[in-house]
PDB file of C-alpha atoms in Angstrom:
ATOM      1  CA  MET W 664      -0.013   0.035   0.047  1.00  0.00           C
ATOM      2  CA  THR W 665       1.322   3.318  -0.902  1.00  0.00           C
ATOM      3  CA  GLN W 666       2.247   5.665   1.782  1.00  0.00           C
ATOM      4  CA  VAL W 667       0.717   9.136   1.567  1.00  0.00           C
ATOM      5  CA  LEU W 668       3.767  10.477   3.776  1.00  0.00           C
ATOM      6  CA  GLU W 669       7.404   9.428   3.018  1.00  0.00           C
ATOM      7  CA  ILE W 670      10.082  10.008   5.590  1.00  0.00           C
ATOM      8  CA  GLU W 671      13.446   9.979   4.801  1.00  0.00           C
ATOM      9  CA  ARG W 672      16.270  10.500   7.620  1.00  0.00           C
ATOM     10  CA  LEU W 673      19.712  11.454   6.770  1.00  0.00           C
ATOM     11  CA  PRO W 674      22.612  12.715   8.900  1.00  0.00           C
ATOM     12  CA  LEU W 675      23.370  16.610   9.487  1.00  0.00           C
ATOM     13  CA  GLY W 676      26.177  17.652  11.375  1.00  0.00           C
ATOM     14  CA  ASN W 677      26.009  16.016  14.836  1.00  0.00           C
ATOM     15  CA  GLY W 678      22.252  14.871  14.283  1.00  0.00           C
ATOM     16  CA  PHE W 679      19.796  14.388  11.449  1.00  0.00           C
ATOM     17  CA  VAL W 680      17.434  15.847   8.831  1.00  0.00           C
ATOM     18  CA  GLU W 681      14.087  14.170   7.735  1.00  0.00           C
ATOM     19  CA  TRP W 682      12.661  14.716   4.569  1.00  0.00           C
ATOM     20  CA  TRP W 683       8.659  14.807   4.793  1.00  0.00           C
ATOM     21  CA  ARG W 684       7.308  14.099   1.369  1.00  0.00           C
ATOM     22  CA  LEU W 685       3.599  14.549   0.896  1.00  0.00           C
ATOM     23  CA  ASN W 686       2.815  11.439  -1.315  1.00  0.00           C
ATOM     24  CA  SER W 687      -0.406  11.592  -3.489  1.00  0.00           C
ATOM     25  CA  PRO W 688       0.655  13.117  -6.878  1.00  0.00           C
ATOM     26  CA  GLN W 689      -2.645  12.033  -8.362  1.00  0.00           C
ATOM     27  CA  THR W 690      -4.445  14.656  -6.213  1.00  0.00           C
ATOM     28  CA  ARG W 691      -1.252  17.283  -6.169  1.00  0.00           C
ATOM     29  CA  ASN W 692      -0.839  15.946  -2.473  1.00  0.00           C
ATOM     30  CA  ALA W 693      -4.395  17.208  -1.264  1.00  0.00           C
ATOM     31  CA  LEU W 694      -4.814  16.987   2.387  1.00  0.00           C
ATOM     32  CA  THR W 695      -6.918  14.128   2.984  1.00  0.00           C
ATOM     33  CA  ASP W 696      -8.037  12.897   6.453  1.00  0.00           C
ATOM     34  CA  GLU W 697      -5.271  10.154   5.985  1.00  0.00           C
ATOM     35  CA  MET W 698      -2.433  12.698   5.099  1.00  0.00           C
ATOM     36  CA  VAL W 699      -3.293  14.908   8.073  1.00  0.00           C
ATOM     37  CA  GLN W 700      -3.192  12.372  10.314  1.00  0.00           C
ATOM     38  CA  ALA W 701       0.076  10.837   9.043  1.00  0.00           C
ATOM     39  CA  LEU W 702       1.875  14.648   9.274  1.00  0.00           C
ATOM     40  CA  ARG W 703       0.132  14.801  12.935  1.00  0.00           C
ATOM     41  CA  ASP W 704       1.734  11.355  14.029  1.00  0.00           C
ATOM     42  CA  GLN W 705       5.184  12.518  12.637  1.00  0.00           C
ATOM     43  CA  ALA W 706       4.996  15.793  14.301  1.00  0.00           C
ATOM     44  CA  THR W 707       4.074  14.046  17.627  1.00  0.00           C
ATOM     45  CA  ARG W 708       7.256  11.798  17.127  1.00  0.00           C
ATOM     46  CA  ALA W 709       9.636  14.685  16.224  1.00  0.00           C
ATOM     47  CA  GLN W 710       8.645  16.815  19.247  1.00  0.00           C
ATOM     48  CA  LYS W 711      10.479  14.440  21.423  1.00  0.00           C
ATOM     49  CA  ASP W 712      13.404  13.449  18.875  1.00  0.00           C
ATOM     50  CA  SER W 713      16.450  15.283  20.197  1.00  0.00           C
ATOM     51  CA  GLN W 714      18.736  14.009  17.479  1.00  0.00           C
ATOM     52  CA  LEU W 715      16.393  15.485  14.916  1.00  0.00           C
ATOM     53  CA  ARG W 716      17.638  18.944  13.790  1.00  0.00           C
ATOM     54  CA  VAL W 717      15.834  19.780  10.436  1.00  0.00           C
ATOM     55  CA  VAL W 718      12.640  18.903   8.912  1.00  0.00           C
ATOM     56  CA  VAL W 719      12.122  19.466   5.059  1.00  0.00           C
ATOM     57  CA  LEU W 720       8.229  19.440   4.275  1.00  0.00           C
ATOM     58  CA  CYS W 721       7.949  19.025   0.390  1.00  0.00           C
ATOM     59  CA  GLY W 722       5.551  17.280  -2.134  1.00  0.00           C
ATOM     60  CA  ASN W 723       5.952  14.343  -4.433  1.00  0.00           C
ATOM     61  CA  GLY W 724       5.151  14.555  -8.201  1.00  0.00           C
ATOM     62  CA  GLY W 725       6.131  18.391  -9.053  1.00  0.00           C
ATOM     63  CA  HIS W 726       3.696  19.726  -6.598  1.00  0.00           C
ATOM     64  CA  PHE W 727       3.688  21.090  -2.913  1.00  0.00           C
ATOM     65  CA  CYS W 728       0.069  20.874  -1.753  1.00  0.00           C
ATOM     66  CA  ALA W 729      -3.403  21.605  -3.489  1.00  0.00           C
ATOM     67  CA  GLY W 730      -4.903  22.323   0.066  1.00  0.00           C
ATOM     68  CA  GLY W 731      -7.972  20.329   1.436  1.00  0.00           C
ATOM     69  CA  SER W 732      -9.533  17.516   0.129  1.00  0.00           C
ATOM     70  CA  LEU W 733     -13.368  17.723  -0.232  1.00  0.00           C
ATOM     71  CA  GLY W 734     -14.179  14.481  -1.273  1.00  0.00           C
ATOM     72  CA  GLY W 735     -15.257  13.122   2.019  1.00  0.00           C
ATOM     73  CA  PHE W 736     -17.292  15.905   2.448  1.00  0.00           C
ATOM     74  CA  ALA W 737     -19.333  15.382  -1.019  1.00  0.00           C
ATOM     75  CA  SER W 738     -22.969  14.775   0.891  1.00  0.00           C
ATOM     76  CA  SER W 739     -22.334  17.748   3.045  1.00  0.00           C
ATOM     77  CA  ILE W 740     -22.022  20.412   0.458  1.00  0.00           C
ATOM     78  CA  GLY W 741     -25.002  22.698   0.272  1.00  0.00           C
ATOM     79  CA  SER W 742     -26.777  20.645   2.770  1.00  0.00           C
ATOM     80  CA  PRO W 743     -27.954  22.265   5.942  1.00  0.00           C
ATOM     81  CA  LEU W 744     -27.360  20.791   9.290  1.00  0.00           C
ATOM     82  CA  PRO W 745     -30.528  19.337  10.907  1.00  0.00           C
ATOM     83  CA  GLU W 746     -31.727  21.440  13.624  1.00  0.00           C
ATOM     84  CA  GLY W 747     -30.025  20.781  16.922  1.00  0.00           C
ATOM     85  CA  ALA W 748     -27.481  18.248  15.588  1.00  0.00           C
ATOM     86  CA  GLN W 749     -23.648  18.607  16.253  1.00  0.00           C
ATOM     87  CA  ASP W 750     -21.791  19.167  13.012  1.00  0.00           C
ATOM     88  CA  PRO W 751     -19.081  16.511  12.458  1.00  0.00           C
ATOM     89  CA  LEU W 752     -17.438  18.938  10.094  1.00  0.00           C
ATOM     90  CA  VAL W 753     -16.243  21.349  12.880  1.00  0.00           C
ATOM     91  CA  GLN W 754     -13.675  18.406  14.581  1.00  0.00           C
ATOM     92  CA  VAL W 755     -12.606  17.295  11.169  1.00  0.00           C
ATOM     93  CA  ASN W 756     -11.689  21.102  10.275  1.00  0.00           C
ATOM     94  CA  ARG W 757     -10.288  21.539  13.942  1.00  0.00           C
ATOM     95  CA  GLU W 758      -7.892  18.656  13.391  1.00  0.00           C
ATOM     96  CA  PHE W 759      -6.273  20.374  10.581  1.00  0.00           C
ATOM     97  CA  GLY W 760      -5.662  23.477  12.704  1.00  0.00           C
ATOM     98  CA  GLN W 761      -4.085  21.064  15.232  1.00  0.00           C
ATOM     99  CA  LEU W 762      -1.721  19.954  12.847  1.00  0.00           C
ATOM    100  CA  LEU W 763      -0.454  23.391  11.973  1.00  0.00           C
ATOM    101  CA  GLN W 764      -0.128  24.175  15.709  1.00  0.00           C
ATOM    102  CA  GLN W 765       2.023  21.287  16.064  1.00  0.00           C
ATOM    103  CA  LEU W 766       4.001  21.820  13.317  1.00  0.00           C
ATOM    104  CA  ALA W 767       4.659  25.562  14.492  1.00  0.00           C
ATOM    105  CA  GLU W 768       5.594  24.241  17.683  1.00  0.00           C
ATOM    106  CA  LEU W 769       8.397  21.689  16.430  1.00  0.00           C
ATOM    107  CA  PRO W 770      11.596  22.417  18.255  1.00  0.00           C
ATOM    108  CA  GLN W 771      13.358  21.805  14.920  1.00  0.00           C
ATOM    109  CA  LEU W 772      13.978  23.945  11.889  1.00  0.00           C
ATOM    110  CA  LEU W 773      11.140  23.494   9.675  1.00  0.00           C
ATOM    111  CA  ILE W 774      11.902  24.243   5.906  1.00  0.00           C
ATOM    112  CA  ALA W 775       8.815  24.122   3.363  1.00  0.00           C
ATOM    113  CA  ALA W 776      10.394  23.350  -0.045  1.00  0.00           C
ATOM    114  CA  VAL W 777       7.655  24.398  -2.634  1.00  0.00           C
ATOM    115  CA  GLN W 778       7.344  23.465  -6.215  1.00  0.00           C
ATOM    116  CA  GLY W 779       4.196  23.577  -8.286  1.00  0.00           C
ATOM    117  CA  ALA W 780       1.181  24.641  -6.422  1.00  0.00           C
ATOM    118  CA  ALA W 781       0.848  25.426  -2.768  1.00  0.00           C
ATOM    119  CA  MET W 782      -3.118  26.355  -2.400  1.00  0.00           C
ATOM    120  CA  GLY W 783      -5.292  26.695   0.430  1.00  0.00           C
ATOM    121  CA  GLY W 784      -4.311  24.347   3.167  1.00  0.00           C
ATOM    122  CA  GLY W 785      -0.886  24.075   1.285  1.00  0.00           C
ATOM    123  CA  VAL W 786      -0.395  27.890   2.022  1.00  0.00           C
ATOM    124  CA  GLY W 787      -1.206  27.178   5.863  1.00  0.00           C
ATOM    125  CA  LEU W 788       1.824  24.317   5.693  1.00  0.00           C
ATOM    126  CA  VAL W 789       3.895  26.927   4.402  1.00  0.00           C
ATOM    127  CA  CYS W 790       3.077  29.740   6.772  1.00  0.00           C
ATOM    128  CA  VAL W 791       4.269  27.639  10.011  1.00  0.00           C
ATOM    129  CA  ALA W 792       7.782  26.825   8.331  1.00  0.00           C
ATOM    130  CA  ASP W 793      10.557  28.833   9.739  1.00  0.00           C
ATOM    131  CA  TRP W 794      12.206  28.995   6.409  1.00  0.00           C
ATOM    132  CA  VAL W 795      10.409  28.666   2.942  1.00  0.00           C
ATOM    133  CA  VAL W 796      12.333  27.919  -0.143  1.00  0.00           C
ATOM    134  CA  ALA W 797      10.422  28.109  -3.367  1.00  0.00           C
ATOM    135  CA  ASP W 798      10.944  27.109  -7.085  1.00  0.00           C
ATOM    136  CA  GLN W 799      10.737  29.988  -9.435  1.00  0.00           C
ATOM    137  CA  GLN W 800       7.635  28.456 -10.889  1.00  0.00           C
ATOM    138  CA  ALA W 801       5.891  27.812  -7.944  1.00  0.00           C
ATOM    139  CA  VAL W 802       2.373  29.277  -7.525  1.00  0.00           C
ATOM    140  CA  PHE W 803       0.628  30.216  -4.256  1.00  0.00           C
ATOM    141  CA  ALA W 804      -3.337  30.920  -3.488  1.00  0.00           C
ATOM    142  CA  THR W 805      -5.704  31.100  -0.899  1.00  0.00           C
ATOM    143  CA  PRO W 806      -8.800  30.505  -3.244  1.00  0.00           C
ATOM    144  CA  GLU W 807     -11.228  29.399  -0.548  1.00  0.00           C
ATOM    145  CA  VAL W 808     -13.810  32.594  -0.654  1.00  0.00           C
ATOM    146  CA  THR W 809     -14.080  32.319  -4.455  1.00  0.00           C
ATOM    147  CA  LEU W 810     -15.651  28.593  -3.720  1.00  0.00           C
ATOM    148  CA  GLY W 811     -17.930  29.878  -1.069  1.00  0.00           C
ATOM    149  CA  ILE W 812     -15.473  28.380   1.795  1.00  0.00           C
ATOM    150  CA  VAL W 813     -13.815  30.051   4.680  1.00  0.00           C
ATOM    151  CA  PRO W 814      -9.994  29.654   5.134  1.00  0.00           C
ATOM    152  CA  ALA W 815     -10.826  28.910   8.867  1.00  0.00           C
ATOM    153  CA  GLN W 816      -7.903  27.041  10.224  1.00  0.00           C
ATOM    154  CA  ILE W 817      -5.077  28.896   7.997  1.00  0.00           C
ATOM    155  CA  ALA W 818      -6.304  32.439   8.720  1.00  0.00           C
ATOM    156  CA  PRO W 819      -4.549  32.913  12.011  1.00  0.00           C
ATOM    157  CA  PHE W 820      -1.015  31.735  10.368  1.00  0.00           C
ATOM    158  CA  VAL W 821      -1.425  33.620   7.473  1.00  0.00           C
ATOM    159  CA  LEU W 822      -2.271  36.756   9.581  1.00  0.00           C
ATOM    160  CA  ARG W 823       0.699  35.860  11.684  1.00  0.00           C
ATOM    161  CA  ARG W 824       3.044  35.316   8.887  1.00  0.00           C
ATOM    162  CA  LEU W 825       2.007  38.275   6.221  1.00  0.00           C
ATOM    163  CA  GLY W 826       0.453  41.037   8.722  1.00  0.00           C
ATOM    164  CA  ASP W 827      -2.968  42.465   8.561  1.00  0.00           C
ATOM    165  CA  GLY W 828      -2.995  44.068   5.213  1.00  0.00           C
ATOM    166  CA  LEU W 829      -1.455  41.363   3.288  1.00  0.00           C
ATOM    167  CA  ALA W 830      -3.621  38.719   5.029  1.00  0.00           C
ATOM    168  CA  ARG W 831      -6.686  40.250   4.082  1.00  0.00           C
ATOM    169  CA  GLN W 832      -5.519  40.654   0.524  1.00  0.00           C
ATOM    170  CA  TRP W 833      -4.635  36.895   0.214  1.00  0.00           C
ATOM    171  CA  LEU W 834      -7.441  35.733   1.923  1.00  0.00           C
ATOM    172  CA  LEU W 835      -9.999  37.810   0.774  1.00  0.00           C
ATOM    173  CA  GLY W 836      -8.877  38.171  -2.795  1.00  0.00           C
ATOM    174  CA  GLY W 837      -8.302  34.514  -3.767  1.00  0.00           C
ATOM    175  CA  GLN W 838      -5.859  35.389  -6.293  1.00  0.00           C
ATOM    176  CA  ARG W 839      -2.725  33.636  -7.475  1.00  0.00           C
ATOM    177  CA  TRP W 840       0.894  34.964  -6.491  1.00  0.00           C
ATOM    178  CA  SER W 841       4.013  33.803  -8.071  1.00  0.00           C
ATOM    179  CA  ALA W 842       6.952  32.666  -6.012  1.00  0.00           C
ATOM    180  CA  ASN W 843       8.514  36.190  -6.311  1.00  0.00           C
ATOM    181  CA  GLN W 844       5.353  37.880  -5.294  1.00  0.00           C
ATOM    182  CA  ALA W 845       5.220  35.550  -2.497  1.00  0.00           C
ATOM    183  CA  GLN W 846       8.774  36.503  -1.406  1.00  0.00           C
ATOM    184  CA  GLN W 847       8.021  40.193  -1.607  1.00  0.00           C
ATOM    185  CA  ALA W 848       5.064  39.607   0.648  1.00  0.00           C
ATOM    186  CA  GLY W 849       7.503  37.860   3.235  1.00  0.00           C
ATOM    187  CA  LEU W 850       6.155  34.418   2.758  1.00  0.00           C
ATOM    188  CA  VAL W 851       8.974  33.026   0.911  1.00  0.00           C
ATOM    189  CA  GLN W 852      12.664  33.519   1.814  1.00  0.00           C
ATOM    190  CA  THR W 853      14.521  32.207  -1.120  1.00  0.00           C
ATOM    191  CA  VAL W 854      13.637  31.640  -4.689  1.00  0.00           C
ATOM    192  CA  ILE W 855      15.513  29.145  -6.912  1.00  0.00           C
ATOM    193  CA  GLN W 856      15.549  29.340 -10.546  1.00  0.00           C
ATOM    194  CA  ALA W 857      16.046  25.383 -10.758  1.00  0.00           C
ATOM    195  CA  THR W 858      16.939  24.083 -14.112  1.00  0.00           C
ATOM    196  CA  ASP W 859      16.220  20.503 -13.304  1.00  0.00           C
ATOM    197  CA  THR W 860      15.523  18.217 -10.550  1.00  0.00           C
ATOM    198  CA  ALA W 861      19.321  17.589  -9.746  1.00  0.00           C
ATOM    199  CA  HIS W 862      20.046  21.305  -9.493  1.00  0.00           C
ATOM    200  CA  TRP W 863      16.830  22.011  -7.136  1.00  0.00           C
ATOM    201  CA  HIS W 864      18.190  19.384  -4.686  1.00  0.00           C
ATOM    202  CA  SER W 865      21.552  21.039  -4.699  1.00  0.00           C
ATOM    203  CA  GLN W 866      20.252  24.389  -4.033  1.00  0.00           C
ATOM    204  CA  LEU W 867      18.041  22.744  -1.152  1.00  0.00           C
ATOM    205  CA  GLN W 868      21.345  21.235   0.392  1.00  0.00           C
ATOM    206  CA  GLN W 869      23.058  24.630   0.530  1.00  0.00           C
ATOM    207  CA  GLN W 870      19.998  25.668   2.637  1.00  0.00           C
ATOM    208  CA  LEU W 871      20.312  22.665   4.878  1.00  0.00           C
ATOM    209  CA  GLU W 872      24.212  23.336   5.226  1.00  0.00           C
ATOM    210  CA  ILE W 873      23.408  27.000   6.497  1.00  0.00           C
ATOM    211  CA  CYS W 874      20.638  25.671   8.824  1.00  0.00           C
ATOM    212  CA  ALA W 875      23.401  23.224  10.437  1.00  0.00           C
ATOM    213  CA  GLN W 876      25.388  26.240  11.387  1.00  0.00           C
ATOM    214  CA  ALA W 877      22.494  26.912  14.104  1.00  0.00           C
ATOM    215  CA  ALA W 878      22.853  24.973  17.499  1.00  0.00           C
ATOM    216  CA  PRO W 879      19.921  22.897  17.845  1.00  0.00           C
ATOM    217  CA  GLN W 880      19.190  23.841  21.715  1.00  0.00           C
ATOM    218  CA  ALA W 881      19.461  27.543  20.958  1.00  0.00           C
ATOM    219  CA  VAL W 882      16.860  27.047  17.948  1.00  0.00           C
ATOM    220  CA  ALA W 883      14.389  25.304  20.066  1.00  0.00           C
ATOM    221  CA  VAL W 884      14.476  28.007  22.700  1.00  0.00           C
ATOM    222  CA  THR W 885      14.418  30.970  20.217  1.00  0.00           C
ATOM    223  CA  LYS W 886      11.377  29.522  18.447  1.00  0.00           C
ATOM    224  CA  LYS W 887       9.438  29.254  21.984  1.00  0.00           C
ATOM    225  CA  LEU W 888      10.477  32.886  22.503  1.00  0.00           C
ATOM    226  CA  LEU W 889       9.173  33.993  19.128  1.00  0.00           C
ATOM    227  CA  ALA W 890       5.975  32.135  19.641  1.00  0.00           C
ATOM    228  CA  ALA W 891       5.209  33.615  22.841  1.00  0.00           C
ATOM    229  CA  ILE W 892       5.860  37.337  21.907  1.00  0.00           C
ATOM    230  CA  GLY W 893       2.497  38.083  20.404  1.00  0.00           C
ATOM    231  CA  GLY W 894       0.634  36.728  23.610  1.00  0.00           C
ATOM    232  CA  GLN W 895       2.276  38.629  26.284  1.00  0.00           C
ATOM    233  CA  SER W 896       3.481  41.776  27.280  1.00  0.00           C
ATOM    234  CA  LEU W 897       6.569  43.390  26.512  1.00  0.00           C
ATOM    235  CA  ASP W 898       8.236  42.955  30.010  1.00  0.00           C
ATOM    236  CA  ALA W 899       7.124  39.159  29.976  1.00  0.00           C
ATOM    237  CA  SER W 900       8.821  39.004  26.786  1.00  0.00           C
ATOM    238  CA  LEU W 901      11.851  40.488  27.868  1.00  0.00           C
ATOM    239  CA  ASN W 902      11.751  38.598  31.298  1.00  0.00           C
ATOM    240  CA  GLN W 903      11.323  35.255  29.371  1.00  0.00           C
ATOM    241  CA  GLY W 904      14.360  36.209  27.076  1.00  0.00           C
ATOM    242  CA  ALA W 905      16.668  37.034  29.902  1.00  0.00           C
ATOM    243  CA  GLN W 906      15.980  33.674  31.488  1.00  0.00           C
ATOM    244  CA  ALA W 907      16.402  31.894  28.301  1.00  0.00           C
ATOM    245  CA  PHE W 908      19.621  33.786  27.810  1.00  0.00           C
ATOM    246  CA  ALA W 909      21.267  32.757  31.135  1.00  0.00           C
ATOM    247  CA  SER W 910      20.315  29.331  30.805  1.00  0.00           C
ATOM    248  CA  ALA W 911      21.807  29.125  27.506  1.00  0.00           C
ATOM    249  CA  LEU W 912      24.929  30.750  28.322  1.00  0.00           C
ATOM    250  CA  ARG W 913      25.553  28.193  31.047  1.00  0.00           C
ATOM    251  CA  SER W 914      24.552  25.159  28.952  1.00  0.00           C
ATOM    252  CA  ALA W 915      27.254  22.932  27.395  1.00  0.00           C
ATOM    253  CA  GLU W 916      26.154  23.951  23.794  1.00  0.00           C
ATOM    254  CA  ALA W 917      27.086  27.409  24.417  1.00  0.00           C
ATOM    255  CA  GLY W 918      30.378  26.360  25.786  1.00  0.00           C
ATOM    256  CA  ALA W 919      31.357  24.400  22.807  1.00  0.00           C
ATOM    257  CA  GLY W 920      30.071  26.909  20.490  1.00  0.00           C
ATOM    258  CA  LEU W 921      32.067  29.819  21.989  1.00  0.00           C
ATOM    259  CA  LYS W 922      35.198  27.802  22.396  1.00  0.00           C
ATOM    260  CA  ALA W 923      35.029  26.792  18.752  1.00  0.00           C
ATOM    261  CA  PHE W 924      34.433  30.325  17.783  1.00  0.00           C
ATOM    262  CA  SER W 925      37.462  31.591  19.908  1.00  0.00           C
ATOM    263  CA  SER W 926      39.665  28.834  18.502  1.00  0.00           C
ATOM    264  CA  LYS W 927      38.279  29.408  14.869  1.00  0.00           C
ATOM    265  CA  GLN W 928      37.183  26.035  14.710  1.00  0.00           C
ATOM    266  CA  PRO W 929      33.708  24.948  13.533  1.00  0.00           C
ATOM    267  CA  ALA W 930      31.013  24.285  15.848  1.00  0.00           C
ATOM    268  CA  PRO W 931      30.431  20.718  16.976  1.00  0.00           C
ATOM    269  CA  TRP W 932      26.950  20.883  15.395  1.00  0.00           C
ATOM    270  CA  THR W 933      27.866  21.816  12.095  1.00  0.00           C
ATOM    271  CA  CYS W 934      28.435  19.959   8.576  1.00  0.00           C
ATOM    272  CA  ASN W 935      32.150  20.920   8.947  1.00  0.00           C
ATOM    273  CA  ALA W 936      32.884  19.446  12.355  1.00  0.00           C
ATOM    274  CA  GLY W 937      32.943  15.604  11.017  1.00  0.00           C
ATOM    275  CA  GLY W 938      29.046  15.052  10.117  1.00  0.00           C
ATOM    276  CA  THR W 939      27.523  14.386   6.990  1.00  0.00           C
ATOM    277  CA  SER W 940      25.334  16.681   5.257  1.00  0.00           C
TER     278      SER W 940
END
């Protein structure tokens, strides 16, 4: 039986990188219930994996993700809910939001590598990534409102990523955006003009080597600080930051990193310190 999510684990510095490949090319990797559950299972596992440093989320078949699959909702489309009944669609939709929360809270660096289409829920996956690399030919869109649907679970993450003005333009307009336009909006950090598959992968490898320069514990703590800022006062953020700084400076990781820096040697977690990228 074909797996809807392929996992490949490879060495990276003193740890590992995993490639999570959405594997339903016939649907352009649409987010079925099975796909969402597979991603949630892997996110739960990764949360506890201290050796995992980077997750690369991508799609097989030339596309990233076409968004949510409505196939299972066929009998519900245009059909009002009976009076007094609980709507099962609520929980199904919320589970996708829980996946986005899990991905956003991963202690590892999360890279979205986008080729082809990133639509609807696919844009939600992109918005929770720490770093987004897109092929020059990639196309982004949140077309839900043009279909009479609400972009319910991705809206908070699009708003967080793009800011109010651009989030409204994307979510309320539904138009398509090129990779360069997505970069201008702040959704994409790096656009690659890939000449072929080998070139695309070599460029992604360069991004991984950049990521490998970052100390894994420092990355995890910094991600927690960034996630907390929007929900607390400035004083609380700075107090949390001071505690994190003090703890980090006293850690073995900082000791090794600063010692390597002073001796002009690569830090032990980098690709140049004896690990394989």
